[in-house]
Coordinates of C-alpha atoms in Angstrom, one line a residue:
M1119 CA -64.0 -33.9 33.6
S1120 CA -62.5 -30.6 35.1
P1121 CA -59.1 -29.8 34.9
P1122 CA -58.1 -29.8 38.9
R1123 CA -57.5 -26.3 40.9
G1124 CA -54.9 -24.1 39.3
T1125 CA -54.9 -25.7 36.4
W1126 CA -59.0 -24.0 34.6
S1127 CA -59.1 -23.3 31.1
G1128 CA -60.2 -20.6 28.9
V1129 CA -61.1 -17.2 30.8
P1130 CA -60.7 -17.2 34.4
R1131 CA -63.4 -16.6 36.8
V1132 CA -62.9 -13.9 39.8
R1133 CA -62.1 -16.0 42.9
D1134 CA -59.4 -17.9 40.8
L1135 CA -57.3 -16.5 40.0
A1136 CA -57.3 -15.3 44.2
R1137 CA -57.0 -18.4 44.6
D1138 CA -54.4 -19.1 41.8
A1139 CA -52.5 -16.2 43.3
V1140 CA -52.6 -16.6 47.0
D1141 CA -51.3 -20.1 46.6
G1142 CA -48.8 -18.9 44.0
A1143 CA -47.9 -16.3 46.0
R1144 CA -47.0 -18.8 49.1
A1145 CA -45.5 -21.3 46.9
G1146 CA -42.3 -18.4 45.5
R1147 CA -42.0 -17.1 48.8
T1148 CA -39.1 -15.6 47.2
M1149 CA -40.3 -13.6 44.5
T1150 CA -43.7 -12.2 46.6
L1151 CA -41.0 -11.1 50.0
T1152 CA -38.7 -9.2 46.7
L1153 CA -41.3 -7.5 45.6
T1154 CA -42.2 -6.4 48.9
V1155 CA -39.2 -5.0 49.5
V1156 CA -38.5 -4.0 46.3
L1157 CA -41.5 -1.5 46.2
A1158 CA -41.3 -0.2 50.1
I1159 CA -38.2 0.5 49.1
V1160 CA -38.9 2.2 46.1
C1161 CA -42.3 4.4 47.9
F1162 CA -40.2 5.2 50.8
A1163 CA -37.2 6.8 48.8
V1164 CA -39.9 8.2 46.7
L1165 CA -42.0 10.0 48.9
V1166 CA -39.1 11.1 51.6
T1167 CA -36.8 12.3 48.5
T1168 CA -38.8 13.4 45.8
G1169 CA -42.3 13.8 48.0
Q1170 CA -40.1 16.6 50.7
S1171 CA -39.7 19.0 47.3
A1172 CA -43.0 18.4 45.8
A1173 CA -44.0 18.9 49.0
S1174 CA -41.7 21.9 49.4
E1175 CA -42.2 23.5 46.4
A1176 CA -45.6 23.8 47.6
R1177 CA -45.1 25.8 50.2
I1178 CA -42.8 28.2 48.1
V1179 CA -45.9 28.5 45.8
E1180 CA -48.3 29.4 47.5
Q1181 CA -46.4 31.9 49.4
I1182 CA -45.7 33.7 46.2
D1183 CA -48.7 33.1 45.3
S1184 CA -50.3 34.7 48.1
A1185 CA -47.6 37.4 46.8
G1186 CA -50.0 38.8 44.4
T1187 CA -49.3 36.4 41.6
R1188 CA -53.6 36.3 41.0
L1189 CA -54.0 40.3 41.6
I1190 CA -55.5 41.7 38.2
A1191 CA -55.8 45.4 38.4
Q1192 CA -58.0 47.6 37.0
S1193 CA -57.2 51.2 36.6
D1194 CA -58.3 54.3 34.7
D1195 CA -55.7 56.2 34.2
G1196 CA -56.9 58.9 32.9
G1197 CA -59.9 59.9 33.9
N1198 CA -61.5 58.8 31.1
A1199 CA -62.6 55.8 30.4
G1200 CA -65.6 56.4 33.4
I1201 CA -65.8 53.2 35.4
Q1202 CA -69.0 52.2 36.5
A1203 CA -69.9 51.7 40.0
T1204 CA -71.0 47.8 39.1
A1205 CA -68.3 46.9 38.2
P1206 CA -67.2 45.1 40.8
D1207 CA -70.4 43.1 41.7
R1208 CA -70.7 42.0 38.2
L1209 CA -67.1 40.9 37.6
A1210 CA -67.0 38.8 41.2
G1211 CA -69.5 37.3 39.4
L1212 CA -67.7 36.0 37.0
S1213 CA -66.7 32.1 36.8
D1214 CA -62.6 32.5 38.1
V1215 CA -63.0 35.5 40.0
T1216 CA -62.9 35.0 43.7
W1217 CA -63.5 38.4 44.6
A1218 CA -63.7 42.2 43.6
F1219 CA -64.0 45.7 44.5
G1220 CA -63.3 49.0 43.5
L1221 CA -61.7 52.2 44.8
G1222 CA -63.0 56.2 44.3
E1223 CA -61.4 58.9 43.3
A1224 CA -58.3 60.4 45.6
V1225 CA -60.1 62.4 48.2
D1226 CA -58.4 64.9 51.3
V1227 CA -59.7 64.4 54.2
T1228 CA -59.4 65.7 58.2
N1229 CA -60.2 64.5 61.4
P1230 CA -63.0 68.0 62.6
A1231 CA -61.4 67.9 66.5
L1232 CA -57.5 68.1 65.5
P1233 CA -57.2 69.4 61.8
D1234 CA -53.4 69.8 61.2
G1235 CA -53.9 66.4 59.9
R1236 CA -54.6 65.1 56.8
A1237 CA -54.6 62.0 55.0
A1238 CA -56.3 60.6 51.2
S1239 CA -60.2 58.6 51.4
R1240 CA -61.8 56.9 48.6
A1241 CA -65.3 55.5 47.7
V1242 CA -64.4 51.7 48.5
V1243 CA -67.6 49.0 46.9
G1244 CA -67.6 45.7 47.2
D1245 CA -66.8 43.4 49.7
L1246 CA -63.9 43.9 51.5
P1247 CA -61.3 40.7 51.3
A1248 CA -59.0 38.7 53.5
D1249 CA -56.4 40.6 52.4
L1250 CA -57.2 43.9 53.8
A1251 CA -57.8 42.7 58.0
I1252 CA -59.4 44.3 60.5
V1253 CA -57.3 45.2 62.9
Q1254 CA -59.6 47.2 65.0
G1255 CA -63.1 48.0 65.4
R1256 CA -65.4 46.1 62.9
P1257 CA -65.9 46.2 59.1
P1258 CA -68.1 49.9 57.5
R1259 CA -71.8 49.9 56.8
P1260 CA -72.0 52.4 53.5
G1261 CA -71.8 55.9 54.5
E1262 CA -69.2 55.0 57.2
A1263 CA -65.1 54.5 57.0
I1264 CA -62.1 52.2 57.7
A1265 CA -58.4 53.5 58.5
G1266 CA -55.6 52.4 57.3
T1267 CA -53.5 52.0 60.3
G1268 CA -50.4 53.4 57.6
V1269 CA -53.2 56.8 59.3
T1270 CA -54.6 56.1 62.3
A1271 CA -51.8 58.1 64.3
A1272 CA -51.2 61.4 61.2
L1273 CA -55.5 61.3 62.0
H1274 CA -55.7 61.1 66.0
L1275 CA -57.8 58.4 66.2
G1276 CA -57.5 56.7 69.1
P1277 CA -58.5 53.8 70.1
G1278 CA -62.4 54.0 69.3
L1279 CA -61.6 55.9 66.5
G1280 CA -63.5 58.8 65.9
T1281 CA -64.9 61.0 62.3
I1282 CA -63.1 62.8 59.0
R1283 CA -64.1 65.5 56.7
P1284 CA -63.3 66.4 53.8
V1285 CA -60.4 68.9 53.9
A1286 CA -62.8 70.3 50.3
A1287 CA -65.9 70.6 52.3
P1288 CA -65.7 71.4 55.9
G1289 CA -69.4 71.8 55.8
D1290 CA -70.2 68.1 54.5
D1291 CA -71.6 65.6 57.5
P1292 CA -68.7 63.6 59.4
V1293 CA -67.9 60.7 58.8
A1294 CA -67.8 58.2 61.3
V1295 CA -64.1 55.9 61.6
V1296 CA -65.9 52.9 62.7
G1297 CA -62.5 51.0 62.1
A1298 CA -58.9 50.5 61.4
F1299 CA -57.3 47.4 58.8
E1300 CA -53.7 46.4 57.9
A1301 CA -53.6 45.8 53.8
T1302 CA -50.8 42.8 52.4
G1303 CA -49.0 41.6 50.1
P1304 CA -49.9 43.9 46.9
L1305 CA -52.6 46.1 48.6
A1306 CA -50.4 46.8 51.0
H1307 CA -50.1 51.1 50.0
L1308 CA -53.8 51.2 51.2
N1309 CA -52.6 51.4 54.5
D1310 CA -52.1 55.1 54.1
V1311 CA -55.6 55.9 52.4
I1312 CA -59.1 56.1 54.4
L1313 CA -61.4 53.9 52.8
I1314 CA -65.4 54.9 53.2
A1315 CA -67.8 51.7 52.5
A1316 CA -70.4 52.5 49.4
A1317 CA -73.0 51.3 47.7
P1318 CA -72.8 50.7 44.4
E1319 CA -76.1 52.5 43.5
D1320 CA -74.8 55.7 45.6
A1321 CA -71.1 55.4 44.0
E1322 CA -70.3 57.5 40.9
T1323 CA -67.8 56.2 38.8
L1324 CA -64.5 54.6 39.6
R1325 CA -60.5 55.0 39.4
Y1326 CA -59.6 51.0 40.4
V1327 CA -61.2 47.4 40.8
Y1328 CA -59.0 44.4 41.4
V1329 CA -60.0 41.1 41.0
M1330 CA -58.3 38.1 41.7
A1331 CA -58.4 35.2 40.0
D1332 CA -59.3 31.7 41.3
D1333 CA -55.8 30.1 39.9
V1334 CA -53.0 31.8 37.9
A1335 CA -53.3 29.4 35.2
V1336 CA -56.5 31.1 34.0
I1337 CA -55.0 34.9 34.6
D1338 CA -55.0 35.6 30.6
R1339 CA -58.1 34.2 30.5
L1340 CA -59.3 36.5 32.7
E1341 CA -57.3 39.6 32.0
A1342 CA -59.3 39.0 28.0
V1343 CA -62.9 38.4 29.6
L1344 CA -61.6 41.9 31.8
R1345 CA -61.6 43.9 28.6
T1346 CA -64.9 43.3 27.8
S1347 CA -66.7 43.0 30.4
T1348 CA -65.9 45.3 32.6
P1349 CA -69.0 47.8 32.9
A1350 CA -67.2 51.7 31.9
L1351 CA -68.6 54.4 29.4
N1352 CA -65.5 54.2 27.6
P1353 CA -63.4 50.7 28.3
S1354 CA -60.7 51.2 25.0
A1355 CA -59.6 54.1 27.7
L1356 CA -58.8 51.2 30.5
T1357 CA -55.5 49.7 32.2
V1358 CA -55.0 46.0 32.8
E1359 CA -52.3 45.2 35.1
T1360 CA -51.4 41.9 35.6
P1361 CA -48.4 40.3 37.4
A1362 CA -46.6 39.3 34.4
G1363 CA -43.3 39.1 36.3
A1364 CA -44.0 37.9 39.3
I1365 CA -46.1 35.4 37.2
A1366 CA -42.9 34.5 35.2
L1367 CA -40.5 33.6 38.7
R1368 CA -43.0 31.3 40.0
D1369 CA -43.3 28.9 37.2
V1370 CA -39.4 29.3 36.9
I1371 CA -38.8 28.3 40.4
A1372 CA -41.4 25.2 39.7
G1373 CA -40.0 24.2 37.2
R1374 CA -36.8 23.7 38.7
L1375 CA -37.0 21.8 41.7
G1376 CA -40.2 19.6 39.0
A1377 CA -37.2 19.1 36.8
A1378 CA -34.8 18.2 39.9
S1379 CA -37.0 15.9 41.4
R1380 CA -39.0 13.7 38.6
Q1381 CA -35.1 12.8 37.6
L1382 CA -34.4 11.5 41.3
M1383 CA -38.0 10.0 41.4
A1384 CA -36.9 8.4 37.7
I1385 CA -33.6 7.1 38.5
V1386 CA -34.9 5.9 41.6
M1387 CA -38.2 3.7 39.4
G1388 CA -35.7 2.5 37.3
V1389 CA -33.5 0.6 39.8
G1390 CA -37.1 -0.7 41.0
A1391 CA -37.9 -1.7 38.1
A1392 CA -34.3 -3.3 36.6
I1393 CA -34.9 -5.3 40.4
I1394 CA -38.6 -6.1 39.7
A1395 CA -37.3 -7.5 36.3
V1396 CA -34.5 -10.0 37.6
T1397 CA -37.1 -11.2 39.3
M1398 CA -39.7 -12.0 37.6
A1399 CA -37.7 -13.5 35.2
S1400 CA -35.6 -15.1 37.9
A1401 CA -39.2 -16.3 39.4
T1402 CA -40.5 -17.7 35.4
A1403 CA -37.6 -19.6 34.8
S1404 CA -38.1 -21.1 38.1
R1405 CA -42.1 -22.6 37.6
R1406 CA -41.5 -22.7 33.6
R1407 CA -42.7 -26.8 33.9
D1408 CA -45.5 -26.0 36.5
F1409 CA -46.4 -23.5 33.1
G1410 CA -45.8 -26.7 31.2
R1411 CA -48.0 -28.6 32.6
R1412 CA -50.7 -25.9 33.0
R1413 CA -50.4 -25.7 29.7
A1414 CA -50.7 -29.4 28.7
L1415 CA -54.2 -29.6 31.6
G1416 CA -55.8 -26.8 29.1
A1417 CA -55.0 -23.5 30.6
T1418 CA -54.9 -21.2 28.5
R1419 CA -51.8 -18.3 27.6
S1420 CA -54.3 -15.0 29.5
A1421 CA -55.0 -17.2 32.4
L1422 CA -51.6 -18.2 32.9
V1423 CA -50.0 -14.2 32.2
A1424 CA -53.6 -13.1 34.3
T1425 CA -52.6 -15.6 37.3
T1426 CA -48.3 -14.4 37.3
L1427 CA -49.9 -10.6 37.4
A1428 CA -51.6 -11.6 39.9
Q1429 CA -49.5 -13.1 42.5
S1430 CA -46.6 -10.8 41.6
S1431 CA -49.4 -7.5 42.7
L1432 CA -50.2 -9.3 45.7
G1433 CA -46.3 -8.4 46.5
A1434 CA -46.1 -5.5 45.2
L1435 CA -49.6 -4.3 47.3
T1436 CA -47.9 -5.2 51.1
G1437 CA -44.4 -3.0 49.8
I1438 CA -46.3 -0.5 48.7
T1439 CA -47.9 0.3 51.1
L1440 CA -45.6 0.2 54.4
G1441 CA -43.9 1.9 52.1
T1442 CA -45.9 4.7 51.6
A1443 CA -46.9 4.4 55.2
A1444 CA -43.6 4.6 56.4
G1445 CA -42.5 7.3 54.0
V1446 CA -45.3 9.2 55.2
V1447 CA -45.3 8.7 59.2
T1448 CA -40.8 9.8 58.3
L1449 CA -41.8 13.0 56.8
A1450 CA -44.4 13.6 59.2
A1451 CA -41.6 13.0 61.4
T1452 CA -38.8 15.0 60.2
T1453 CA -40.1 18.2 58.1
A1454 CA -43.5 21.0 58.3
S1455 CA -44.5 19.9 55.6
L1456 CA -46.9 16.4 54.1
P1457 CA -46.6 16.2 50.3
S1458 CA -51.3 16.1 49.6
W1459 CA -52.9 13.0 49.2
R1460 CA -53.0 13.7 45.4
F1461 CA -49.2 12.8 45.8
V1462 CA -48.9 10.1 47.8
A1463 CA -51.7 8.0 45.9
G1464 CA -50.1 8.5 42.3
V1465 CA -47.0 6.8 43.6
A1466 CA -48.3 4.6 45.2
G1467 CA -50.8 3.8 41.4
L1468 CA -46.9 4.4 39.6
A1469 CA -45.3 1.8 41.7
L1470 CA -48.2 -0.7 41.4
L1471 CA -47.7 0.2 37.0
L1472 CA -44.5 0.1 37.1
T1473 CA -44.6 -3.9 38.1
L1474 CA -47.4 -4.9 35.8
T1475 CA -45.5 -3.3 33.2
T1476 CA -42.6 -5.2 33.7
A1477 CA -44.0 -8.0 34.6
T1478 CA -46.1 -8.7 31.7
P1479 CA -43.3 -9.2 28.4
I1480 CA -42.0 -11.5 31.5
A1481 CA -44.3 -13.4 31.9
A1482 CA -46.6 -13.8 28.3
H1483 CA -43.1 -15.3 27.3
A1484 CA -43.4 -17.7 30.0
A1485 CA -46.8 -18.1 29.3
H1486 CA -46.2 -18.5 24.7
R1487 CA -43.6 -21.2 26.0
D1488 CA -43.8 -25.4 24.0
P1489 CA -45.3 -27.0 26.0
L1490 CA -44.1 -30.4 25.0
R1491 CA -40.5 -28.7 25.0
I1492 CA -40.9 -27.4 28.3
L1493 CA -41.9 -31.2 29.7
R1494 CA -40.3 -33.8 27.5
V1495 CA -37.6 -35.9 29.3
P1496 CA -33.8 -35.3 27.9

């Protein structure tokens, strides 16, 4: 004869386990309700405190990153390195590189129509990055130029812009200025420069190459790669500059904000674990005769443990869902930013893991008690 419902032996089937968990959760409404409330409070408290700190940390780090923690600048300060014009295209094709472009020698230019003003110009090789935003006109084609917002007035370049010509070679053909740009962040110094687009095959050697890394974490590795992969006649003469100060500031800020939020999260989780432990211990103690009856009817210890964990998971999942939803809604209504979905999912997963970790030893202890001693009538 097979054992009655709820007293199965051997390894429990998923259907039996789920049915028994639902029945146990209904029978132990107090434990289920307590776990639901505790886990809802834990998830809500973590999201509105630590979650808000995590969102603020991510926003601050993003602002620091946009200020130049990922930019690597290579320069030929002495003019002896001979950086080849093919360098930007080659470096842009490397993994971990977002974009790369190079600048040639500085040449003074003037507006031939009003030659009283002058400015520095440089040949630019490679695609212009988003940090050089076109604010007037259009991007240049090879042989055309764009002017930084800091020199348009000095060269008397009006709304329709105009042309430029080298000061040292007034007989050269003028170059059309077809747009104006505004540089931000670490490239803001280019606002005082005229950039003349050039194809790699038409450009001479470069003096500067700017490379944007995909992530701050790859800066050191990418720096080492650039020292050996940049096409140059004399690579040893290259100077490679990384934003070490900005990276250090980023790490300090992220570390301090992260440490404070982790401590708060640990306190909330610790209090929640303590309440879960007391609730589970009380619930299993009140059901000791039920456990003893099941053991006497042939249920294995592992089956009892699995059933207890499944019952506690039902209340925990309900509380986690409610607390997470309430926390996200509260943050959306009161702050300008939300933590990432990974953080939200991590909090929910950690809360469930906390429940199972706390409940497992209590369930195991109850399942390993002698059923004859439990069922013995005094």
